[in-house]
Amino acid sequence: MDGPDVPPGSGGHSDKISWMPIRLLPRQLVDQIAAGEVVERPASVVKELVENALDAGATRIEVDVEGGGVDRIAVTDDGSGIAEPELPLAVASHATSKITSSDDLAAIVTMGFRGEALASVASVSRLSITSRPREAVAAARIAVDGGDAGPVAPAAGPPGTRVEVRQLFWNVPARRKFLRSAATELGRIEEVLESIALCRPGVAFRLVSDGKVRMDLPATDDPARRVRAVLGDVADALLEVQADLDLGGSPLAVWGLVGRPELARASARALRFALNGRAVLDRTLTHAVREAFRGLVEPGRTPLGFLAIELDPSTVDVNVHPAKTEVRFRQQQAVHGAVLRCVRSVLRAADLVPAFELGGTRGGGLDAAAAHPLGAGAERAPGPGGPMPSASFETFAAWAAATAVAPPVVEVASAGAGPLLHGNRTARRVMQVHGSYLVVEDREGILVVDQHALHERAMFEDLHARIAQSPLESQRMLVPAAVEVDARAAECADEAAPLLARLGIELVAAGPRSVLVQSFPTFLLGRGVEPAEFVPGLLARIADDGRADVEAALSEVLDMMACKAAVKAGDRLSGTELEALLDARERLERASNCPHGRPTSLRISLRDLERSFGRSTSASR
Ligand code: ADP
Ligand code: MG
């Protein structure tokens, strides 16, 4: 080639991309890059230091922070300590006492193993370690400043280790910019500590922030006690999950406590897991529990709880992510199924009707109802004292052949075979009040049922069962109904055809914003639901998540159908209808909640009534 011998990057526009030879990065920079993966914020430092303390066999761990951990984090433990000559190694990268060969990687039993946490943290802060092994007469100290280790010096201190991290990210301004307020960072530290504390009830944990004690958990040999201490004032609303299972030859043990549906929280952090003693955030496990609660809590909320799972360490890989919070199961499906089944069976066995505390403030069920995200609140009955529902006798008439208006109190004779509220009773007393609620006597007191919510649940289950067999029965429209939909919905009409066919709906796109409905489910037509009031929402729902998860979309759509077709607040019900509805309540599995997770029933217990009326429990009734 001729032409001048110009090194790349020496002219023209390539000036901007400055040319550099390949070279090994200085160790400090390597550590800072590694720190980017492990040390995201003060909470990640706390996590690494506390895990080290646990690996050292500590029984008491104290975390003391200032300024949300940005100014200072000190973690003190009473563990094994680090021998003086090993202090420089502890802060060197890829130095660990926990694994020696790649065989060890296959079955990790310690929290740490990568040997890079201390080096990483030290590279982005001013770190010091003061440590004294139990048998040593004195402590020793090493300080590292932005990665530069000083000499080991004698120091005073009790057996154990104290690691202090000051001025996190002082030398990495880019990282500092991502930090939030001290209060937010402190919140994350609490979160991390809680998750770890749940996994290790036998260790005492204390968190002090700017001189104030934020958490003080004594050691206990009863894991349930630790869970209650962390989850707070919800003890009587927790259900125990316990199972010893066999996953094709390898054992899987599950233990934990999950909150009743009304305790579900808006934050995904409400649900926590320990896997072989390690706090993990795992999609498989989270999904399994959510699935078990499906239909019992509203979709935007997360069940409250903690589950500890133990399985053969060689069947799970924890070396997937530097922070070691994500894992990979060898038998992912089996683990998912096992967790789903054991949580579900606990929920099935439990009486999930929320208690309505007279004069109390809890009423979790009521709060949950108020927070309904799907906007179906409009169909909720007005509370007592609110406006009476307008005469909607037509809808009632459409639901069933017109029957006489229910008398205020009905003695419903049981038809026989069906399960009864009171095992051996043959009649139950039911009253419909304000055309919206059914009041029923039950074993433990008085049950107040929201007729719309319960019927919606019943229809939902019924539709689910029917659709599993065959497509819903549909009726051909004499004149196809033109329905306006949004552009996105019109677009997905063709793609959604197979799903729609199962629902008994046939439609074709008729323009960028309209579809022609050719067939429509018979039962919806029978309930007076017109394609125009149903199809736009349906297509929007399918466009939203149908591509991602057809079954979830189907569930939501059946729910929409159930909601449209269910009796409304204000519909007067005949004796037979009341009976049918209450029978369904006993037959159905998730009768306690409507498909959105709102409660269908509330219970006023006899005990509460007696207390409220100032009668002692022993008073004759
Ligand atoms: P890893 O935990 O992956 O081994 P770290 O960088 O976190 O890597 O720690 C390096 C080493 O320092 C550990 O292997 C351990 O020997 C020692 N060490 C760290 N913290 C403590 C502690 N609190 N008590 C005793 N030894 C510790
Ligand atoms: Mg470590």
XYZ file of C-alpha atoms and ligand atoms in Angstrom:
649
model
C 0.000 0.000 0.000
C 1.249 3.423 -0.709
C 0.418 6.691 0.966
C 1.771 8.088 4.173
C 2.127 5.757 7.102
C -0.382 7.318 9.441
C -1.170 5.756 12.771
C -4.869 5.362 13.235
C -6.458 8.222 15.101
C -3.920 10.791 14.046
C -6.117 12.732 11.682
C -9.598 13.520 10.423
C -12.700 12.685 12.361
C -11.077 9.689 14.026
C -9.359 12.211 16.329
C -12.428 11.958 18.486
C -11.896 8.280 19.130
C -8.441 8.493 20.584
C -6.403 5.469 19.763
C -4.817 3.585 22.653
C -2.726 0.463 22.793
C -4.152 -2.577 24.601
C -2.763 -2.866 28.093
C -3.555 -4.483 31.409
C -5.490 -2.192 33.722
C -3.916 -1.146 36.992
C -5.163 -3.306 39.870
C -6.924 -0.407 41.571
C -8.967 0.289 38.463
C -9.831 -3.400 38.142
C -11.107 -3.322 41.715
C -13.146 -0.204 41.041
C -14.722 -1.843 38.024
C -15.496 -4.930 40.089
C -16.904 -2.631 42.764
C -19.378 -1.373 40.181
C -20.934 -4.827 40.187
C -20.929 -5.509 43.897
C -21.091 -2.102 45.503
C -23.998 -0.160 44.194
C -24.954 1.733 47.312
C -24.474 1.702 51.081
C -26.913 -1.184 51.443
C -24.727 -3.384 49.257
C -21.738 -2.630 51.491
C -23.788 -3.545 54.552
C -24.827 -6.771 52.887
C -21.255 -7.810 52.097
C -19.930 -6.920 55.539
C -22.759 -8.645 57.381
C -22.365 -11.744 55.254
C -18.681 -11.824 56.093
C -19.572 -11.623 59.781
C -21.979 -14.537 59.374
C -19.349 -16.580 57.565
C -17.048 -15.887 60.511
C -19.601 -17.536 62.801
C -20.761 -14.362 64.541
C -23.658 -14.586 67.004
C -24.095 -10.808 67.405
C -23.788 -8.316 64.588
C -24.134 -4.596 65.022
C -24.434 -2.196 62.118
C -23.850 1.444 62.894
C -24.394 3.967 60.100
C -24.247 7.703 59.607
C -25.851 9.698 56.820
C -27.667 6.706 55.394
C -24.370 4.833 55.269
C -22.750 7.266 52.850
C -20.731 9.007 55.548
C -19.961 5.943 57.610
C -20.832 2.254 57.967
C -19.364 0.219 60.792
C -20.115 -3.478 61.155
C -18.986 -5.147 64.346
C -19.159 -8.868 64.976
C -18.086 -11.403 67.566
C -16.933 -13.918 64.978
C -13.666 -15.776 64.437
C -11.608 -12.692 63.652
C -8.773 -12.375 61.148
C -5.228 -13.279 62.104
C -2.895 -10.287 61.999
C -0.697 -11.557 59.132
C -3.801 -12.193 57.009
C -5.192 -8.679 57.265
C -3.488 -7.459 54.057
C -4.859 -10.511 52.232
C -8.398 -9.870 53.395
C -8.431 -6.620 51.433
C -6.592 -8.006 48.403
C -8.739 -8.906 45.422
C -9.576 -12.526 44.747
C -8.352 -13.519 48.184
C -10.708 -15.685 50.188
C -10.561 -18.272 52.928
C -13.787 -19.874 51.814
C -13.114 -21.890 48.689
C -9.977 -23.467 47.374
C -10.949 -25.193 44.137
C -13.587 -25.057 41.447
C -15.139 -28.149 43.018
C -16.110 -25.980 45.975
C -17.954 -23.651 43.585
C -20.348 -26.444 42.756
C -21.767 -26.565 46.269
C -21.302 -23.298 48.077
C -22.174 -23.243 51.749
C -20.773 -19.860 52.790
C -22.266 -16.447 52.042
C -19.113 -15.202 50.379
C -16.703 -17.023 48.087
C -15.634 -14.543 45.442
C -12.987 -12.950 47.597
C -13.546 -9.532 46.126
C -16.003 -7.700 48.354
C -13.536 -6.126 50.760
C -11.128 -5.200 47.966
C -13.969 -3.690 45.963
C -15.386 -1.696 48.854
C -11.893 -0.557 49.820
C -11.268 0.721 46.307
C -14.197 3.146 46.492
C -14.035 4.296 50.116
C -11.777 4.718 53.117
C -11.927 1.328 54.805
C -10.405 -0.028 57.956
C -10.521 -3.437 59.585
C -9.844 -3.973 63.251
C -9.829 -7.636 64.131
C -8.865 -9.978 66.898
C -9.097 -13.761 66.654
C -10.460 -15.278 69.855
C -7.117 -16.775 70.845
C -5.121 -13.596 70.152
C -4.177 -11.306 73.009
C -4.667 -8.096 71.086
C -6.312 -6.748 67.971
C -4.632 -5.462 64.829
C -5.786 -2.888 62.330
C -5.293 -2.193 58.655
C -6.523 0.876 56.781
C -7.087 1.152 53.039
C -7.608 4.487 51.358
C -9.164 4.325 47.911
C -7.439 1.010 47.355
C -4.024 1.870 48.887
C -3.422 -0.418 51.849
C -1.392 0.946 54.758
C 0.650 -1.141 57.191
C -0.852 -3.459 59.784
C -0.710 -1.816 63.198
C -1.516 -3.031 66.708
C -4.876 -1.910 68.060
C -7.265 -2.365 70.948
C -10.502 -4.269 70.623
C -12.538 -7.261 71.769
C -12.433 -10.614 69.948
C -14.178 -10.366 66.619
C -14.013 -7.961 63.724
C -15.016 -4.388 63.116
C -15.010 -3.108 59.562
C -15.504 0.584 59.065
C -16.247 2.175 55.712
C -16.130 5.968 55.467
C -16.978 8.314 52.640
C -18.307 5.783 50.207
C -17.554 6.707 46.580
C -15.405 9.694 47.567
C -13.202 8.909 44.562
C -15.986 7.886 42.143
C -18.186 10.970 41.649
C -20.222 9.221 38.942
C -21.406 6.686 41.502
C -22.113 9.296 44.117
C -24.579 10.945 41.785
C -26.780 7.864 41.855
C -27.160 7.860 45.602
C -30.499 8.953 47.006
C -31.344 10.799 50.162
C -29.921 9.496 53.422
C -33.412 8.371 54.428
C -33.825 6.315 51.256
C -30.406 4.735 51.592
C -31.160 3.922 55.214
C -34.411 2.306 54.118
C -32.483 0.017 51.800
C -30.044 -0.857 54.534
C -32.958 -1.830 56.780
C -34.382 -3.872 53.969
C -31.124 -5.769 53.484
C -30.690 -6.370 57.184
C -34.246 -7.593 57.579
C -33.827 -10.045 54.746
C -30.646 -11.409 56.260
C -32.072 -11.452 59.784
C -35.011 -13.537 58.555
C -32.561 -16.140 57.303
C -30.568 -16.238 60.539
C -32.812 -16.212 63.599
C -29.983 -17.605 65.708
C -27.939 -14.427 65.286
C -28.701 -11.160 67.093
C -28.866 -8.080 64.854
C -28.841 -4.438 65.766
C -28.972 -1.390 63.542
C -28.073 2.050 64.807
C -28.454 5.066 62.549
C -27.105 8.466 63.527
C -27.098 7.313 67.124
C -30.640 5.959 67.154
C -31.456 2.272 67.459
C -33.540 1.330 64.410
C -33.648 -2.424 64.824
C -32.828 -4.690 67.718
C -33.466 -8.369 67.139
C -32.417 -10.777 69.871
C -31.184 -14.212 68.856
C -33.853 -16.906 69.002
C -34.065 -20.588 68.205
C -37.659 -20.153 67.030
C -37.673 -18.948 63.426
C -41.341 -17.963 63.660
C -40.467 -15.532 66.392
C -37.882 -13.848 64.219
C -40.318 -13.631 61.324
C -42.894 -11.996 63.576
C -40.321 -9.593 64.963
C -39.388 -8.517 61.440
C -42.839 -8.448 59.857
C -44.318 -6.496 62.736
C -47.741 -6.499 64.261
C -49.392 -9.137 62.114
C -48.726 -12.255 64.130
C -52.267 -13.620 64.258
C -52.729 -13.151 60.538
C -49.819 -15.343 59.487
C -50.252 -18.874 58.190
C -47.527 -21.443 58.562
C -46.214 -23.254 55.525
C -44.229 -26.408 56.054
C -43.408 -29.275 53.763
C -40.721 -31.846 53.202
C -40.770 -32.836 49.599
C -38.867 -34.979 47.225
C -37.818 -33.545 43.875
C -36.905 -36.575 41.873
C -34.523 -37.987 44.453
C -33.278 -34.769 46.008
C -35.010 -33.385 49.087
C -36.624 -29.964 49.267
C -37.824 -28.490 52.533
C -40.033 -25.439 52.738
C -40.850 -23.569 55.896
C -42.273 -20.126 56.376
C -45.100 -17.832 57.265
C -47.361 -16.118 54.781
C -49.816 -13.365 55.539
C -53.524 -13.672 54.968
C -54.539 -12.079 51.673
C -55.691 -8.831 53.287
C -52.133 -8.210 54.476
C -50.792 -7.983 50.924
C -48.727 -4.870 50.376
C -48.147 -2.481 47.528
C -44.405 -3.165 47.689
C -42.900 -6.214 46.026
C -40.546 -6.366 49.024
C -43.339 -7.758 51.156
C -42.373 -11.250 50.073
C -38.960 -12.582 50.979
C -37.077 -15.799 50.545
C -34.165 -17.590 52.043
C -32.492 -20.243 50.003
C -30.188 -22.467 52.015
C -29.856 -19.638 54.516
C -29.126 -16.961 51.928
C -31.514 -14.096 51.258
C -32.406 -14.267 47.582
C -34.585 -12.364 45.161
C -35.748 -14.992 42.791
C -38.390 -14.778 40.102
C -39.232 -18.454 40.158
C -39.978 -18.426 43.868
C -41.816 -15.101 43.770
C -43.908 -16.224 40.849
C -44.817 -19.467 42.577
C -46.152 -17.671 45.648
C -47.982 -15.025 43.615
C -49.556 -17.823 41.636
C -50.700 -19.519 44.832
C -52.327 -16.247 45.881
C -53.754 -15.540 42.454
C -57.315 -14.366 42.846
C -56.856 -13.746 46.536
C -54.889 -10.538 46.318
C -55.246 -7.730 43.834
C -52.789 -7.993 40.948
C -50.821 -4.885 41.934
C -50.191 -6.110 45.458
C -47.706 -8.630 46.825
C -48.503 -11.230 49.450
C -46.688 -10.651 52.712
C -44.462 -13.440 53.858
C -41.201 -15.201 54.306
C -40.306 -18.642 53.014
C -37.118 -20.520 53.753
C -36.217 -23.175 51.250
C -33.567 -25.801 51.775
C -32.321 -27.985 49.016
C -29.203 -29.795 47.963
C -26.662 -26.990 47.307
C -25.449 -28.806 44.219
C -28.873 -28.363 42.596
C -28.701 -24.592 42.660
C -26.145 -22.150 41.302
C -25.676 -19.017 43.400
C -22.772 -17.799 41.312
C -25.027 -16.133 38.767
C -24.772 -12.552 39.887
C -21.999 -10.725 41.770
C -24.347 -9.734 44.577
C -25.425 -13.396 44.812
C -29.088 -12.502 45.271
C -30.126 -14.237 42.071
C -29.880 -17.965 41.697
C -30.371 -20.615 39.061
C -32.196 -23.832 39.890
C -31.341 -27.015 38.103
C -34.952 -28.138 38.406
C -36.660 -24.793 38.083
C -40.080 -26.122 37.110
C -40.122 -28.658 39.910
C -39.126 -26.069 42.511
C -41.798 -23.695 41.218
C -44.438 -26.377 41.334
C -43.459 -27.535 44.805
C -43.593 -24.054 46.327
C -46.837 -23.234 44.549
C -48.489 -26.404 45.793
C -47.499 -26.118 49.392
C -48.504 -22.452 49.708
C -51.738 -23.143 47.905
C -52.643 -26.028 50.149
C -52.134 -23.858 53.228
C -54.403 -21.196 51.749
C -57.003 -23.818 50.897
C -57.052 -25.156 54.397
C -57.327 -21.720 55.984
C -60.493 -19.769 56.613
C -59.645 -16.621 54.717
C -62.682 -14.541 55.564
C -61.291 -11.330 57.021
C -62.528 -10.414 60.468
C -64.478 -7.216 60.705
C -63.466 -5.672 63.953
C -66.270 -3.801 65.563
C -65.148 -0.277 66.317
C -61.636 -1.375 65.396
C -59.409 0.209 62.842
C -57.969 -2.875 61.201
C -60.630 -3.845 58.673
C -57.912 -4.890 56.250
C -60.525 -6.181 53.883
C -62.152 -2.804 53.700
C -58.906 -1.041 52.954
C -58.151 -3.487 50.224
C -61.548 -2.851 48.730
C -61.024 0.890 48.736
C -57.749 0.473 46.906
C -59.220 -1.493 44.030
C -57.061 -0.700 41.012
C -59.338 -1.855 38.229
C -61.862 0.885 38.766
C -64.603 -1.650 39.342
C -65.304 0.336 42.484
C -68.065 2.024 40.537
C -69.971 -1.216 40.730
C -69.515 -1.581 44.407
C -72.460 -1.138 46.573
C -72.740 2.086 48.506
C -72.188 1.570 52.178
C -75.011 1.788 54.653
C -76.016 5.397 54.902
C -74.898 6.068 51.332
C -77.397 6.633 48.553
C -79.627 3.668 47.833
C -78.829 2.050 44.532
C -81.220 3.136 41.827
C -83.858 0.630 40.866
C -81.970 -1.897 38.769
C -84.711 -4.436 38.790
C -84.178 -4.935 35.050
C -80.697 -6.371 35.551
C -81.968 -8.692 38.187
C -84.721 -9.793 35.855
C -82.157 -10.448 33.188
C -80.071 -12.601 35.465
C -82.836 -15.099 36.058
C -86.466 -15.494 35.326
C -88.329 -12.885 37.262
C -89.054 -14.067 40.748
C -90.751 -12.470 43.637
C -88.805 -9.841 45.543
C -87.017 -11.534 48.381
C -88.681 -11.055 51.704
C -86.328 -9.502 54.219
C -85.715 -12.770 56.005
C -85.743 -16.086 54.216
C -85.569 -19.504 55.710
C -83.850 -21.447 53.008
C -84.517 -25.125 53.155
C -81.490 -26.986 51.996
C -81.971 -29.193 48.977
C -80.060 -31.959 50.680
C -76.769 -33.154 49.289
C -74.912 -29.818 49.179
C -72.532 -28.928 52.002
C -74.102 -26.829 54.703
C -72.954 -23.962 56.798
C -73.751 -25.893 59.921
C -72.920 -29.481 59.178
C -76.141 -30.938 60.507
C -78.528 -28.028 60.107
C -81.019 -28.129 57.337
C -81.854 -24.463 57.079
C -79.953 -21.229 57.255
C -81.159 -17.748 57.880
C -80.275 -15.258 55.193
C -81.198 -11.654 54.842
C -80.539 -9.396 51.919
C -79.924 -5.848 53.054
C -79.959 -2.710 50.922
C -80.278 -4.960 47.917
C -76.528 -5.469 48.053
C -75.391 -7.511 51.001
C -76.360 -10.899 52.299
C -76.240 -11.373 56.020
C -75.823 -14.972 57.082
C -75.388 -16.710 60.382
C -72.345 -18.949 60.498
C -70.514 -21.088 62.996
C -68.363 -18.301 64.321
C -70.719 -15.383 64.105
C -72.270 -13.322 61.374
C -71.096 -13.290 57.810
C -71.719 -10.259 55.627
C -71.439 -11.124 51.957
C -71.036 -8.666 49.090
C -73.383 -10.267 46.584
C -71.696 -8.814 43.532
C -68.207 -9.832 44.624
C -69.280 -13.359 45.501
C -71.272 -13.855 42.335
C -68.352 -12.526 40.340
C -66.093 -15.113 41.938
C -68.627 -17.851 41.254
C -69.032 -16.877 37.601
C -65.259 -16.614 37.241
C -64.663 -20.133 38.509
C -67.523 -21.428 36.420
C -66.162 -19.794 33.268
C -62.708 -21.144 33.995
C -64.032 -24.651 34.340
C -66.122 -24.363 31.193
C -63.366 -22.957 29.073
C -61.033 -25.749 30.080
C -63.508 -28.138 28.417
C -64.508 -26.303 25.272
C -64.975 -22.812 23.873
C -67.795 -20.833 25.458
C -71.081 -21.179 23.709
C -71.641 -18.279 21.362
C -74.379 -16.770 19.321
C -74.011 -15.455 15.784
C -75.044 -11.862 15.470
C -77.763 -11.338 12.866
C -76.160 -8.032 12.071
C -72.453 -7.896 12.989
C -71.929 -5.209 15.589
C -69.479 -2.458 14.652
C -67.447 -1.495 17.698
C -65.039 1.419 18.087
C -61.746 0.415 19.686
C -58.375 2.081 20.016
C -55.809 1.609 17.276
C -53.613 -0.717 19.297
C -56.583 -2.915 20.093
C -57.681 -3.070 16.447
C -54.182 -4.109 15.504
C -54.180 -7.127 17.784
C -57.610 -8.349 16.658
C -56.282 -10.906 14.188
C -53.513 -12.143 16.406
C -55.971 -12.600 19.253
C -58.402 -14.679 17.168
C -57.545 -18.070 18.748
C -57.894 -16.681 22.256
C -61.134 -14.917 21.349
C -62.479 -18.124 19.801
C -62.136 -19.863 23.162
C -64.212 -17.091 24.649
C -66.928 -17.501 22.045
C -66.100 -14.244 20.303
C -65.527 -13.860 16.601
C -64.558 -10.522 15.155
C -62.717 -8.979 12.228
C -60.856 -5.723 11.942
C -62.998 -3.250 10.036
C -60.692 -0.255 10.023
C -57.829 1.250 11.971
C -60.130 1.922 14.903
C -63.025 -0.429 14.553
C -63.922 -4.090 14.552
C -66.995 -6.038 13.507
C -68.221 -8.502 16.096
C -69.759 -11.540 14.397
C -70.333 -13.887 17.325
C -70.661 -13.150 21.011
C -70.992 -15.381 24.100
C -74.579 -16.398 24.701
C -74.428 -15.915 28.428
C -73.236 -12.322 28.107
C -76.026 -11.518 25.669
C -78.420 -13.202 28.070
C -77.186 -10.896 30.823
C -77.817 -7.884 28.620
C -74.116 -7.170 27.989
C -73.612 -5.588 24.559
C -70.454 -6.168 22.466
C -69.805 -2.430 22.500
C -69.493 -2.294 26.274
C -67.213 -5.288 26.472
C -65.033 -5.649 23.383
C -62.940 -2.429 23.595
C -61.770 -3.202 27.135
C -61.214 -6.832 26.238
C -58.979 -6.059 23.259
C -57.069 -3.455 25.244
C -56.397 -6.057 27.914
C -55.207 -8.599 25.371
C -53.018 -6.004 23.650
C -51.456 -5.223 27.032
C -50.412 -8.657 28.132
C -51.811 -11.245 25.769
C -48.542 -11.553 23.913
C -46.545 -12.067 27.048
C -48.754 -14.487 28.879
C -51.867 -15.872 27.242
C -53.075 -17.668 30.364
C -52.808 -14.521 32.456
C -54.673 -12.581 29.765
C -57.327 -15.249 29.672
C -57.731 -15.062 33.413
C -58.153 -11.323 33.294
C -60.607 -11.531 30.463
C -62.713 -14.172 32.189
C -62.670 -11.896 35.169
C -63.984 -9.022 33.055
C -66.732 -11.293 31.788
C -67.581 -12.450 35.287
C -67.711 -8.873 36.497
C -70.042 -7.825 33.674
C -72.315 -10.798 34.102
C -72.508 -10.889 37.892
C -75.471 -9.571 39.837
C -74.931 -5.990 40.792
C -75.371 -4.170 44.003
C -79.021 -3.267 44.094
C -80.221 -6.428 42.375
C -82.850 -7.996 44.582
C -82.402 -11.742 44.778
C -85.019 -14.437 45.214
C -84.773 -17.114 47.836
C -83.480 -19.620 45.312
C -80.905 -17.195 44.034
C -79.709 -16.415 47.524
C -79.406 -20.098 48.147
C -77.545 -20.729 44.903
C -75.107 -17.985 45.704
C -74.451 -19.150 49.236
C -74.079 -22.724 48.059
C -71.482 -21.532 45.606
C -69.685 -19.891 48.487
C -69.208 -23.248 50.130
C -68.399 -25.103 46.966
C -65.820 -22.649 45.674
C -62.238 -22.694 46.611
C -61.450 -19.023 46.762
C -64.846 -17.874 47.831
C -63.326 -15.487 50.331
C -62.204 -13.091 47.622
C -63.489 -11.904 44.277
C -61.192 -12.453 41.282
C -59.595 -9.042 41.876
C -58.691 -10.081 45.368
C -61.296 -7.937 47.098
C -63.041 -9.767 49.907
C -66.448 -11.254 49.179
C -67.300 -11.648 52.826
C -66.474 -10.202 56.186
C -67.107 -11.880 59.485
C -68.263 -10.326 62.723
C -67.330 -12.891 65.292
C -69.513 -13.787 68.235
C -66.581 -12.942 70.433
C -66.442 -9.416 69.075
C -70.190 -9.015 69.404
C -70.072 -10.147 72.985
C -67.207 -7.840 73.748
C -68.891 -4.902 72.062
C -72.112 -5.456 73.980
C -70.185 -5.709 77.198
C -71.079 -9.350 77.732
C -68.473 -11.703 78.985
C -67.798 -14.745 76.826
C -69.290 -16.958 79.489
C -72.563 -15.002 79.572
C -75.476 -17.087 78.457
C -76.609 -16.408 74.953
P -15.198 -13.512 50.539
O -16.223 -13.231 51.594
O -15.819 -13.769 49.219
O -14.222 -14.540 50.918
P -14.302 -10.855 51.118
O -13.516 -9.869 50.326
O -15.655 -10.451 51.544
O -14.355 -12.175 50.283
O -13.451 -11.250 52.380
C -12.146 -11.728 52.202
C -11.716 -12.596 53.361
O -11.577 -11.801 54.536
C -12.716 -13.668 53.741
O -12.544 -14.824 52.981
C -12.398 -13.894 55.219
O -11.354 -14.800 55.357
C -11.906 -12.547 55.693
N -12.975 -11.792 56.399
C -13.707 -10.766 55.914
N -14.565 -10.270 56.851
C -14.382 -11.021 57.959
C -14.986 -11.028 59.278
N -15.959 -10.146 59.616
N -14.553 -11.936 60.162
C -13.570 -12.827 59.826
N -12.986 -12.873 58.603
C -13.357 -11.989 57.678
Mg -17.483 -11.618 51.598
